Amino acid sequence: MAVFGFTTGILMLAGAPPMEAYGLLLKGSLGSGKKVGAVLTAWVPLTLCAVGLLYTFRIALWNIGVEGQMIMGAVFATAVLRWGVESRLPLFYLILAFPAAALGGGLWAMGAGLLKTKGGVHEIFAGLGLNFVAQGILLYLIFGPWKRPGVASMSGTAPFPPELWLSSVSGVRLSPEGVFLAAAALAVTVWMFRYSRLGLVFKAAGNNPTAVMLFGEKPGRYMILAMVLAGAFAGLAGGVQVAGVYHRLIPSISSNYGYLALLVVMLSNYRVALVPAVAFFFACLNVGGIQLPMVLKIDSSLAGVIQGAWVLAALAAVAWLRKEGRPEEAR
Amino acid sequence: MRKNRGWVFFAVSLVIFSVAFCFQPAEGSDKPFIFGLLLVGPYNDHGWSQAHYEAGLTVEKKVPGTKMIYIDKVNPADRPGVTIPQLADDLVEKGARLIIANSDDMKDGTREAARLHPEIHFLHISGDDVLTKKAPSNLANLMGKMEYGKMMAGFAAAMTTRTGKIGYLGPLINEETRRLAAACFLGARYAWEHVLNRDPKALDFKVTWIGFWFNIPGVTADPTQVCQNFFNTGYDVVISGIDTTEAVVVAKQKKQEGKAVWAIPYDYIGACEGASEACLGVPYFNWGPGYIDFVKGSMSGNWESKWVWLGPDWNNINNPETSTVGFLPGPALPEKAKAALEGFIKDLGSQKAVLFKGPLFYQDGSIFLKEGEVATDAQIWYMKQLLKGMTGASSAQ
């Protein structure tokens, strides 16, 4: 309620009728099949990144580097797709782009993981640093070796021919493969956390690394594994952005979905079951937010303010609920 | 369990709010002709995007029964995750019958959107899809012959510089930007050689590209720094080729520090405002006439998929009704230079001064125009390199 009051207040301050603004956000995100398609298009990378982050959060690591991992996924996917241009087997390269994307993200995450476990660098700093490096590599490639012929522009590489695009539902512009990937990622993760030994060890290592060590396991190795898994999922998200959304490599290929995914996971209280719903909500805000400037002539970043307010409120609520329930749920 | 209940409550309240605001009042009954504008920058950038936005307002005023809707900051840095076809959907849903996309950067997206909405007309500014035959029949191109504006800018710069060093703040490198930078250089060299009677070899014309049409922190080079660099290394006039006003802003600061420096902004008639002491004038677009033509064509069913390159009205290049390209002299332009510039504009109009005329050489020494050869529109449009005599990259290294 407080959040609602707060966001309403902000909207009124901005001179927008709040009810209309909320209505626009909703209609602008779910008002038609196309809109839902656009929302799902944002939902896919957001969910993939968030699912990856569940692994690292489970082992108590802050994988801020998810953004860079997504970028490297996009870079690896682009590299493969570039080989596929004018080849006789475009489908082969299109499929290969995804393992490559996962590899790119995974390797990049492994870098942060090794820095953490071998070098003693906190994963937040390692991740942030690697984000900058990834961004640098991305810009270098776009402006340098992968530039369009005769052009030097930060607006991106030349688009791939349509045979190297993921398919899209006609009229909706949503690639079913992307949705399938995200759904599969969710399913695998649910299974891992519920039934696999690995999921259990992640949790144990996150809660008490020393205890895990006493049981003869090496927490460092599991940390790296969790990082690699997170990076692979983020890399896939990058691959989807390249092959399914932009059909080329652009400087903001990650669309900040990595950072946004961190919020998704926090707002989901680190639970895999809530991740798709929260990611969907964020995707709605992202897509519907464009209505605010178009109709009400207010800045669309207000959608971001609403988003932020929800996250803060949810975190506060979680903290409060934990405090309330501390006696039986002490952690 | 309690924790669970909290989350369920949260989820339920989310749904309730969502449903509660689903209902929207219906729209009015009289149906105006709606045209949508996709602006790459902010609508009030004092540059490229504002010139388009104001042309939209002009259309609303001059063509009865029209209404503009617009989305600004349409670029992946400002609106991550948003694509042109998606925004075109939004505009169409709001009733737009004609969509104007104002950036070179939107070329691929506009073509894709035009294919998806064959019943909607699309006008891509600065593009050449019609020339390259990539355009579907509902897509047209419009551009202004800014070469002339840029020649005037170069002319004014050369008449003013005391060091003989002119800096050009370039956006990204492509055919359009090469063409405009080259036009500036030709205007400057003309003044240098034919008005000031000085050795063309002594004129230093340097182009520095930032990588995009405006500053994207962390992605492009910072135009403010590029300008400062120019001014700190002896370049006393900077001509801007980017969408925003950094060049005049920095020149004004330097002027206030006591340096004798000037700048020439670009795109928007009001770009000198607020920096008049350093502003030599501005070559600007007046998109009104072009817009009105296409809007009327779309309304009356006489739409044509054509490529239109509108020039200045040489009777009065600053006539808002007729001239697509103009040059507004700035307060800092010296009187003598202003008088010479007026003569130059007259000579351009009467074709006494033809600047894209051979012999002209590309940067690598190869021939662009043979002795006496006058460039065709296509030759100017598709210039492959900068011209010999200019410093700076012709394409990425």
XYZ file of C-alpha atoms in Angstrom:
728
model
C 0.000 0.000 0.000
C 2.763 2.343 0.943
C 4.480 1.602 -2.360
C 1.327 2.275 -4.215
C 0.888 5.582 -2.381
C 4.499 6.494 -3.065
C 4.396 5.787 -6.779
C 1.056 7.558 -7.062
C 2.599 10.566 -5.335
C 5.504 10.549 -7.796
C 3.157 10.365 -10.750
C 1.115 13.258 -9.406
C 4.279 15.263 -8.867
C 5.151 14.625 -12.495
C 1.778 16.041 -13.423
C 0.293 12.791 -14.635
C -3.091 11.453 -13.657
C -1.968 8.372 -11.695
C -4.889 6.121 -12.527
C -4.485 6.804 -16.207
C -0.771 6.184 -15.932
C -1.278 2.796 -14.299
C -3.930 1.980 -16.850
C -1.561 2.904 -19.651
C 1.223 0.814 -18.174
C -1.085 -2.133 -18.067
C -2.703 -1.669 -21.434
C 0.650 -0.860 -22.955
C 2.087 -4.147 -21.751
C -0.786 -6.630 -21.911
C -3.333 -4.827 -24.087
C -2.792 -6.918 -27.213
C -1.111 -10.033 -28.495
C 1.737 -7.953 -29.853
C 2.263 -6.305 -26.494
C 2.365 -9.624 -24.720
C 4.856 -10.748 -27.347
C 7.035 -7.731 -26.580
C 6.732 -8.416 -22.863
C 7.767 -12.027 -23.333
C 10.656 -10.898 -25.510
C 11.936 -8.916 -22.522
C 10.933 -11.691 -20.136
C 13.163 -14.304 -21.780
C 16.590 -12.710 -21.163
C 15.445 -11.391 -17.802
C 14.378 -14.860 -16.689
C 17.509 -16.524 -18.042
C 19.737 -14.095 -16.142
C 17.630 -14.388 -13.001
C 17.708 -18.175 -13.098
C 21.474 -18.058 -13.387
C 21.683 -15.720 -10.434
C 19.720 -18.173 -8.302
C 22.722 -20.506 -8.376
C 25.162 -17.879 -7.235
C 22.844 -16.460 -4.609
C 22.288 -19.986 -3.338
C 25.979 -20.355 -2.671
C 26.001 -16.831 -1.207
C 27.846 -15.124 -4.051
C 26.906 -11.740 -5.485
C 27.301 -12.225 -9.189
C 27.247 -8.589 -10.245
C 29.193 -9.700 -13.295
C 26.014 -11.079 -14.853
C 25.883 -8.061 -17.150
C 29.324 -8.762 -18.559
C 28.534 -12.448 -18.858
C 25.500 -11.605 -20.937
C 27.628 -9.350 -23.133
C 30.224 -12.060 -23.685
C 27.446 -14.491 -24.535
C 26.236 -12.038 -27.157
C 29.785 -11.579 -28.472
C 30.402 -15.333 -28.776
C 27.023 -15.828 -30.450
C 27.775 -13.028 -32.894
C 31.161 -14.547 -33.704
C 29.510 -17.849 -34.619
C 26.730 -16.180 -36.586
C 29.292 -14.179 -38.526
C 30.816 -17.427 -39.725
C 27.338 -18.493 -40.711
C 26.769 -15.558 -43.037
C 26.552 -16.846 -46.592
C 27.183 -20.402 -45.490
C 25.079 -23.196 -46.897
C 24.132 -24.407 -43.442
C 22.767 -21.347 -41.654
C 20.726 -23.474 -39.266
C 23.864 -25.225 -38.060
C 25.486 -21.916 -37.142
C 22.284 -20.594 -35.617
C 22.078 -23.612 -33.318
C 25.804 -23.522 -32.596
C 25.482 -19.878 -31.555
C 23.735 -20.875 -28.342
C 26.280 -23.283 -26.888
C 28.837 -20.661 -27.887
C 26.885 -17.994 -26.030
C 26.691 -20.184 -22.944
C 30.417 -20.847 -23.240
C 31.202 -17.145 -23.525
C 29.128 -16.263 -20.484
C 30.409 -19.241 -18.560
C 34.071 -18.484 -19.231
C 33.596 -14.885 -18.254
C 31.916 -15.925 -15.011
C 34.695 -18.424 -14.370
C 37.080 -15.496 -14.484
C 35.242 -13.811 -11.648
C 34.977 -17.139 -9.809
C 38.718 -17.791 -10.052
C 39.509 -14.268 -8.950
C 37.303 -14.910 -5.933
C 38.547 -18.338 -4.958
C 42.205 -18.153 -6.001
C 42.898 -14.459 -5.926
C 40.788 -13.477 -2.962
C 39.114 -10.689 -4.916
C 35.571 -10.105 -3.738
C 33.183 -11.313 -6.433
C 31.389 -7.973 -6.546
C 34.557 -6.146 -7.561
C 35.724 -8.919 -9.848
C 32.318 -8.955 -11.518
C 32.127 -5.188 -11.881
C 35.630 -5.042 -13.291
C 34.891 -7.776 -15.783
C 31.682 -5.968 -16.780
C 33.765 -3.000 -17.840
C 36.202 -5.191 -19.706
C 33.346 -6.964 -21.510
C 31.796 -3.637 -22.453
C 35.176 -2.504 -23.732
C 35.605 -5.613 -25.869
C 32.076 -5.179 -27.203
C 32.653 -1.560 -28.208
C 36.004 -2.390 -29.752
C 34.458 -5.127 -31.885
C 31.546 -2.953 -33.018
C 33.701 0.022 -33.849
C 36.622 -1.981 -35.155
C 36.830 -5.484 -36.603
C 33.068 -6.065 -36.893
C 32.081 -2.652 -38.244
C 29.809 -2.268 -41.238
C 31.697 -1.739 -44.461
C 32.591 1.934 -44.905
C 30.897 2.872 -41.665
C 32.269 3.552 -38.212
C 29.376 3.876 -35.857
C 28.474 2.867 -32.366
C 25.024 1.973 -33.628
C 25.953 -1.651 -34.141
C 27.132 -4.260 -36.616
C 25.376 -4.973 -39.891
C 22.217 -7.039 -39.354
C 22.401 -10.761 -40.053
C 20.422 -12.201 -42.953
C 17.014 -13.541 -41.839
C 18.080 -17.171 -42.133
C 20.316 -16.562 -39.110
C 17.460 -15.174 -36.995
C 15.478 -17.152 -34.507
C 12.018 -17.770 -35.879
C 9.235 -15.519 -34.736
C 5.520 -15.999 -34.338
C 4.041 -14.029 -37.197
C 2.589 -10.715 -36.155
C 3.828 -11.050 -32.602
C 7.566 -10.901 -33.148
C 8.337 -13.305 -30.371
C 10.715 -16.176 -30.845
C 9.285 -19.365 -29.391
C 12.785 -20.810 -29.088
C 13.648 -18.064 -26.618
C 10.601 -18.775 -24.508
C 11.417 -22.458 -24.634
C 14.990 -21.777 -23.501
C 13.809 -19.710 -20.554
C 11.197 -22.288 -19.583
C 13.752 -25.077 -19.854
C 16.180 -23.105 -17.725
C 13.494 -22.724 -15.083
C 12.640 -26.410 -15.167
C 16.256 -27.519 -14.909
C 16.817 -25.201 -12.006
C 13.759 -26.369 -10.122
C 14.952 -29.928 -10.552
C 18.493 -29.066 -9.496
C 17.403 -27.330 -6.344
C 14.742 -29.864 -5.359
C 16.264 -33.168 -6.222
C 19.935 -32.999 -7.072
C 22.827 -33.381 -4.715
C 24.499 -30.437 -6.370
C 21.671 -28.104 -5.411
C 21.986 -29.251 -1.851
C 25.740 -28.746 -1.755
C 25.331 -25.248 -3.194
C 22.968 -24.385 -0.414
C 25.139 -25.981 2.227
C 28.255 -24.242 0.960
C 26.393 -20.960 0.881
C 25.185 -21.311 4.430
C 28.310 -22.687 5.971
C 31.426 -23.178 3.862
C 33.434 -24.539 6.793
C 30.977 -27.310 7.435
C 31.106 -28.317 3.807
C 34.851 -28.418 3.994
C 34.605 -30.754 7.002
C 32.503 -33.098 4.910
C 35.340 -33.341 2.450
C 33.971 -31.030 -0.211
C 35.786 -28.000 -1.558
C 33.531 -24.961 -1.385
C 35.754 -23.054 -3.802
C 35.143 -25.556 -6.541
C 31.402 -25.309 -6.061
C 31.582 -21.549 -6.070
C 33.246 -21.634 -9.461
C 30.713 -24.147 -10.712
C 27.833 -21.948 -9.568
C 29.438 -18.973 -11.255
C 29.912 -20.873 -14.493
C 26.292 -22.008 -14.469
C 25.100 -18.454 -13.817
C 27.362 -17.164 -16.562
C 26.139 -19.772 -18.997
C 22.523 -18.777 -18.455
C 23.402 -15.096 -18.779
C 25.357 -15.924 -21.922
C 22.307 -17.641 -23.379
C 20.333 -14.480 -22.661
C 22.927 -12.554 -24.654
C 22.638 -15.059 -27.478
C 18.870 -14.629 -27.573
C 19.288 -10.852 -27.718
C 21.530 -11.199 -30.761
C 19.762 -13.943 -32.688
C 16.190 -13.258 -31.644
C 15.765 -9.573 -30.855
C 18.294 -7.224 -32.469
C 19.637 -9.581 -35.147
C 22.972 -7.841 -34.796
C 25.384 -6.773 -32.072
C 24.772 -3.353 -30.519
C 26.590 -1.535 -27.695
C 23.673 -1.914 -25.289
C 23.014 -5.519 -26.243
C 22.504 -6.449 -22.587
C 19.738 -3.825 -22.237
C 20.656 -3.783 -18.509
C 18.722 -7.009 -18.103
C 21.570 -8.405 -16.020
C 21.282 -5.722 -13.380
C 17.516 -5.877 -13.587
C 17.686 -9.625 -13.037
C 19.476 -9.014 -9.740
C 16.424 -7.051 -8.637
C 14.106 -9.750 -9.958
C 15.830 -12.363 -7.860
C 15.811 -10.213 -4.750
C 12.173 -9.338 -5.231
C 11.438 -13.033 -5.657
C 13.071 -13.632 -2.305
C 15.558 -15.939 -4.058
C 12.838 -18.460 -4.896
C 12.778 -20.063 -8.236
C 8.969 -20.338 -8.237
C 8.493 -16.589 -8.001
C 11.192 -15.634 -10.509
C 9.098 -16.018 -13.681
C 6.241 -13.972 -12.211
C 8.426 -11.123 -11.012
C 10.394 -11.127 -14.240
C 7.108 -10.904 -16.078
C 6.041 -7.940 -13.973
C 9.334 -6.162 -14.684
C 9.043 -6.929 -18.375
C 5.547 -5.403 -18.340
C 6.912 -2.219 -16.788
C 9.700 -2.140 -19.349
C 7.352 -2.483 -22.321
C 4.423 -0.504 -20.939
C 6.661 2.327 -19.753
C 6.864 3.704 -23.284
C 3.203 4.726 -23.036
C 3.958 7.335 -20.391
C 5.923 9.692 -22.634
C 3.833 8.901 -25.701
C 0.439 9.639 -24.199
C 1.024 11.637 -21.046
C 4.263 13.332 -22.198
C 6.017 12.413 -18.990
C 9.369 10.731 -18.825
C 9.266 6.975 -19.258
C 11.935 6.569 -16.619
C 9.062 6.935 -14.161
C 8.311 3.314 -14.951
C 11.779 2.677 -13.561
C 10.892 4.618 -10.429
C 7.819 2.455 -9.947
C 9.960 -0.615 -10.436
C 12.505 0.582 -7.906
C 9.824 1.405 -5.377
C 8.405 -2.119 -5.652
C 11.800 -3.679 -5.093
C 12.596 -1.542 -2.066
C 9.190 -2.195 -0.589
C 9.491 -5.925 -1.166
C 12.949 -6.035 0.407
C 11.635 -4.088 3.375
C 8.678 -6.454 3.636
C 10.952 -9.477 3.522
C 13.184 -8.048 6.209
C 10.169 -7.270 8.320
C 8.623 -10.679 7.880
C 11.939 -12.309 8.755
C 12.227 -10.302 11.903
C 8.693 -11.254 12.873
C 9.281 -14.878 12.256
C 12.772 -15.030 13.672
C 12.183 -17.436 16.600
C 11.165 -20.381 14.452
C 13.117 -19.373 11.365
C 16.409 -18.290 12.750
C 19.124 -18.540 10.153
C 4.133 -20.222 6.639
C 3.728 -16.607 7.570
C 6.339 -15.633 5.048
C 4.447 -17.480 2.370
C 1.279 -15.665 3.223
C 3.050 -12.350 2.821
C 4.115 -13.239 -0.664
C 0.711 -14.487 -1.631
C -0.765 -11.226 -0.412
C 1.805 -9.343 -2.432
C 1.047 -11.304 -5.578
C -2.704 -10.990 -5.155
C -2.520 -7.240 -4.598
C -0.456 -6.956 -7.751
C -3.122 -8.711 -9.743
C -5.901 -6.644 -8.207
C -4.195 -3.372 -9.030
C -3.571 -4.617 -12.521
C -7.177 -5.507 -13.147
C -8.532 -2.384 -11.473
C -6.718 -0.117 -13.900
C -7.489 -2.119 -16.940
C -10.472 0.018 -17.816
C -9.794 3.055 -19.873
C -12.042 5.849 -21.040
C -12.873 5.637 -24.735
C -11.348 8.121 -27.187
C -13.180 11.070 -28.717
C -15.290 10.683 -31.834
C -13.794 13.146 -34.370
C -10.912 11.400 -36.053
C -7.863 13.496 -36.919
C -5.129 12.233 -39.214
C -2.526 11.060 -36.752
C 1.146 10.942 -37.672
C 3.779 9.530 -35.389
C 7.310 10.754 -34.888
C 10.196 8.616 -33.687
C 12.916 10.977 -32.473
C 16.384 9.615 -31.828
C 17.181 12.271 -29.205
C 15.164 14.326 -26.709
C 12.460 16.461 -28.341
C 14.087 19.557 -26.814
C 17.740 18.865 -27.667
C 18.272 22.197 -29.425
C 19.478 20.123 -32.338
C 18.435 17.461 -34.809
C 15.479 16.035 -32.922
C 14.024 19.380 -31.916
C 14.101 20.519 -35.552
C 11.940 17.494 -36.379
C 9.655 17.964 -33.421
C 8.973 21.564 -34.398
C 8.292 20.539 -37.978
C 5.660 18.219 -36.539
C 4.110 21.157 -34.707
C 4.191 23.128 -37.969
C 2.290 20.353 -39.726
C -0.357 20.369 -36.987
C -0.731 24.124 -37.510
C -0.617 24.253 -41.299
C -2.497 21.096 -42.254
C -5.939 21.116 -40.659
C -7.135 17.888 -39.107
C -3.695 16.503 -38.284
C -2.361 15.451 -34.939
C 1.151 14.464 -33.941
C 2.175 11.812 -31.466
C 5.834 11.250 -30.781
C 8.289 9.127 -28.878
C 11.660 10.687 -28.210
C 15.013 9.276 -27.069
C 14.523 6.337 -29.396
C 17.950 4.752 -29.156
C 19.129 1.617 -27.418
C 21.123 3.545 -24.831
C 18.139 5.542 -23.576
C 15.534 2.862 -24.086
C 17.243 -0.467 -23.595
C 15.428 -3.455 -25.007
C 13.112 -1.389 -27.182
C 13.126 -1.864 -30.956
C 11.792 0.288 -33.805
C 9.162 -2.235 -34.980
C 7.878 -2.439 -31.427
C 7.523 1.350 -31.205
C 5.899 1.442 -34.626
C 3.328 -1.020 -33.252
C 2.688 1.353 -30.367
C 2.212 4.331 -32.672
C -0.053 2.395 -35.045
C -2.134 1.260 -32.125
C -2.537 4.893 -31.112
C -3.951 5.562 -34.568
C -0.894 6.734 -36.506
C -1.322 6.472 -40.301
C 2.102 7.827 -41.151
C 5.245 7.221 -39.153
C 8.320 9.393 -39.496
C 11.572 7.897 -38.237
C 14.184 10.582 -37.892
C 17.478 8.785 -37.576
C 19.963 7.097 -39.840
C 20.269 4.608 -36.975
C 16.643 3.510 -37.541
C 17.177 2.393 -41.133
C 16.905 -1.374 -40.626
C 14.187 -1.090 -38.001
C 12.052 1.226 -40.105
C 12.272 -1.073 -43.104
C 11.279 -4.022 -40.930
C 8.356 -2.070 -39.444
C 7.223 -0.928 -42.896
C 7.109 -4.522 -44.080
C 5.042 -5.495 -41.056
C 2.548 -2.650 -41.524
C 1.936 -2.411 -45.282
C -1.145 -0.243 -44.729
C 0.809 2.426 -42.840
C 3.081 4.949 -44.550
C 6.651 5.317 -43.352
C 9.014 8.195 -43.959
C 12.621 7.524 -43.107
C 14.654 10.688 -42.797
C 18.208 10.687 -44.207
C 17.896 7.151 -45.564
C 18.281 5.813 -49.074
C 16.209 2.628 -49.073
C 14.288 3.912 -52.082
C 17.524 4.476 -53.997
C 18.901 1.069 -53.092
C 15.521 -0.502 -53.958
C 15.250 -2.062 -50.531
C 12.163 -0.027 -49.650
C 8.689 -1.557 -49.712
C 6.123 0.638 -51.470
C 4.900 2.226 -48.239
C 8.344 3.573 -47.351
C 9.782 6.869 -48.597
C 12.957 8.849 -47.852
C 13.454 12.532 -47.171
C 16.618 14.522 -46.633
C 17.700 18.133 -46.920
C 20.644 19.265 -49.042
C 22.608 20.260 -45.995
C 25.777 20.309 -48.107
C 24.918 23.920 -48.865
C 24.386 24.790 -45.206
C 27.675 23.125 -44.392
C 29.489 25.010 -47.142
C 28.225 28.235 -45.571
C 29.371 27.024 -42.164
C 32.816 26.221 -43.513
C 32.919 29.575 -45.263
C 32.022 31.460 -42.070
C 34.607 29.471 -40.132
C 37.428 30.204 -42.580
C 36.529 33.915 -42.666
C 36.754 34.050 -38.867
C 39.645 31.807 -37.886
C 42.821 33.551 -36.837
C 44.966 30.448 -36.508
C 43.904 28.895 -39.798
C 42.894 25.765 -37.890
C 39.302 24.571 -38.093
C 38.030 21.587 -36.122
C 35.080 19.466 -37.201
C 33.244 17.608 -34.439
C 32.019 14.583 -36.355
C 29.415 12.043 -35.249
C 29.933 8.560 -36.678
C 31.430 7.782 -40.072
C 29.100 6.982 -42.941
C 28.181 8.363 -46.349
C 26.095 11.188 -44.928
C 28.686 12.397 -42.473
C 31.566 12.168 -44.943
C 29.534 14.196 -47.405
C 28.736 16.896 -44.846
C 32.248 17.151 -43.463
C 33.593 17.412 -47.009
C 31.095 20.172 -47.838
C 32.274 22.129 -44.812
C 35.843 21.761 -45.930
C 35.016 22.901 -49.475
C 33.238 25.997 -48.128
C 36.182 26.801 -45.898
C 38.708 26.300 -48.666
C 36.672 28.490 -51.015
C 36.712 31.382 -48.565
C 40.371 30.824 -47.806
C 41.440 30.746 -51.430
C 39.029 33.026 -53.263
C 38.052 35.604 -50.653
C 41.079 35.790 -48.387
C 43.509 34.909 -51.204
C 45.578 32.633 -49.026
C 47.412 29.417 -49.736
C 45.008 26.480 -49.387
C 47.873 24.394 -47.999
C 47.979 26.676 -44.982
C 44.413 25.767 -44.022
C 44.194 23.045 -41.401
C 40.844 21.218 -41.389
C 40.657 18.379 -38.925
C 37.783 15.949 -38.344
C 37.384 14.048 -35.085
C 34.600 11.476 -34.891
C 32.927 10.623 -31.596
C 31.200 7.427 -32.761
C 27.515 8.341 -32.613
C 25.119 11.225 -33.230
C 25.333 12.356 -29.642
C 27.188 11.608 -26.471
C 26.537 8.205 -24.938
C 28.671 8.145 -21.804
C 31.076 5.230 -21.816
C 30.286 4.372 -25.421
C 31.192 7.356 -27.585
C 34.060 9.775 -27.214
C 32.919 12.699 -25.070
C 32.132 15.626 -27.423
C 32.833 18.158 -24.681
C 36.350 16.807 -24.314
C 36.857 16.645 -28.053
C 35.920 20.337 -28.307
C 38.179 21.277 -25.438
C 40.983 19.415 -27.134
C 40.396 21.331 -30.333
C 40.421 24.684 -28.558
C 43.441 23.769 -26.441
C 45.490 22.791 -29.467
C 45.051 25.948 -31.494
C 41.849 25.184 -33.385
C 39.876 28.374 -32.843
C 36.683 27.482 -34.721
C 34.849 24.216 -34.164
C 32.067 23.205 -36.526
C 29.653 20.708 -35.064
C 28.352 17.772 -37.051
C 26.597 16.104 -34.130
C 22.973 16.332 -33.023
C 23.583 18.252 -29.804
C 25.119 21.579 -28.805
C 28.375 20.743 -26.992
C 30.525 22.745 -29.448
C 28.910 26.136 -28.782
C 28.648 25.428 -25.077
C 32.376 24.758 -24.777
C 33.208 27.716 -27.057
C 31.162 29.975 -24.817
C 33.034 28.777 -21.738
C 36.389 29.330 -23.423
C 35.257 32.736 -24.580
C 34.398 33.641 -21.030
C 37.883 32.555 -20.028
C 39.151 35.126 -22.499
C 40.052 32.906 -25.440
C 39.274 34.025 -28.975
C 37.316 30.979 -30.093
C 34.072 30.323 -31.922
C 31.778 27.502 -32.810
C 29.113 26.650 -35.344
C 26.352 24.325 -34.106
C 24.125 22.332 -36.385
C 20.580 21.226 -37.143
C 18.305 23.543 -35.233
C 17.552 27.192 -35.969
C 17.679 28.094 -32.279
C 20.984 26.358 -31.569
C 22.892 29.632 -31.019
C 20.588 30.654 -28.182
C 22.391 31.048 -24.902
C 25.840 31.043 -26.466
C 25.523 33.999 -28.788
C 28.941 35.493 -27.957
C 30.674 32.453 -29.434
C 28.245 31.437 -32.161
C 29.110 32.219 -35.785
C 25.776 30.976 -37.047
C 23.968 27.748 -37.601
C 23.188 25.688 -40.693
C 19.779 24.265 -39.909
C 17.033 22.046 -41.238
C 13.526 23.292 -41.698
C 11.629 20.041 -42.111
C 8.230 21.736 -42.304
C 7.881 21.937 -46.124
C 9.022 18.355 -46.633
C 6.835 17.015 -43.848
C 3.773 18.862 -45.119
C 4.237 17.386 -48.570
C 4.415 13.822 -47.332
C 1.594 14.265 -44.802
C -0.688 15.675 -47.494
C 0.294 12.868 -49.846
C -0.483 10.285 -47.208
C -3.827 11.911 -46.320
C -5.028 12.213 -49.901
C -3.954 8.758 -50.964
C -1.270 10.118 -53.297
C 1.555 8.422 -51.484
C 4.635 7.648 -53.469
C 7.622 5.636 -52.421
C 10.137 8.272 -53.455
C 13.518 9.526 -52.396
C 13.405 13.289 -51.898
C 16.426 15.534 -51.359
C 15.218 19.079 -50.809
C 17.524 22.052 -51.183
C 17.470 25.626 -49.974
C 15.118 28.160 -51.547
C 17.784 30.387 -53.089
C 15.438 33.404 -53.158
C 15.547 33.340 -49.392
C 17.270 30.451 -47.714
C 15.671 31.417 -44.398
C 12.076 31.357 -45.616
C 10.271 28.940 -43.283
C 7.565 28.260 -45.865
C 9.821 27.127 -48.659
C 13.421 26.488 -47.688
C 14.355 23.119 -46.244
C 17.927 24.157 -45.556
C 18.942 27.496 -44.110
C 21.817 29.291 -42.468
C 21.187 31.766 -39.685
C 24.241 34.006 -39.107
C 25.169 34.239 -35.443
C 25.860 37.329 -33.378
C 29.577 36.558 -33.179
C 30.102 36.532 -36.946
C 32.254 39.566 -37.826
C 30.585 42.138 -40.110
C 33.119 41.683 -42.885
C 32.648 37.934 -42.854
C 28.899 38.347 -42.845
C 28.970 40.516 -45.952
C 31.252 38.023 -47.718
C 28.965 35.188 -46.682
C 25.967 36.918 -48.218
C 27.870 37.184 -51.485
C 28.859 33.536 -51.244
C 25.240 32.453 -50.705
C 24.225 34.454 -53.763
C 26.981 32.805 -55.808
C 25.911 29.355 -54.641
C 22.331 30.113 -55.660
C 23.309 31.403 -59.082
C 25.765 28.511 -59.504
C 28.592 30.959 -59.947
C 30.216 29.034 -57.147
C 30.017 25.278 -57.687
C 32.057 23.594 -55.001
C 31.583 19.930 -55.839
C 33.485 20.406 -59.075
C 36.714 18.774 -60.226
C 39.509 18.444 -59.850
C 38.785 16.971 -56.437
C 40.698 14.104 -54.870
C 39.920 11.656 -52.143
C 42.136 11.467 -49.103
C 44.196 8.612 -50.530
C 44.911 10.625 -53.668
C 42.460 8.801 -55.939
C 40.221 10.900 -58.149
C 36.782 11.904 -56.888
C 35.955 14.366 -59.690
C 37.951 14.885 -62.857
C 38.959 18.354 -64.022
C 35.795 20.337 -64.744
C 33.469 17.491 -63.734
C 30.476 18.548 -61.611
C 29.308 15.946 -59.119
C 25.896 14.387 -59.581
C 23.566 13.992 -56.618
C 24.478 10.318 -56.430
C 28.220 11.083 -56.441
C 27.793 13.502 -53.565
C 25.433 11.200 -51.679
C 27.778 8.221 -51.901
C 31.181 9.807 -51.277
C 33.618 7.084 -50.339
C 36.237 9.045 -48.453
C 36.986 12.459 -47.071
C 38.701 14.836 -49.460
C 42.390 15.422 -49.894
C 43.383 18.312 -47.647
C 41.256 17.170 -44.735
C 42.766 15.430 -41.704
C 40.835 12.639 -40.006
C 39.606 9.136 -40.646
C 37.518 8.366 -43.737
C 36.325 5.122 -42.214
C 37.305 3.119 -39.177
C 40.895 1.928 -39.177
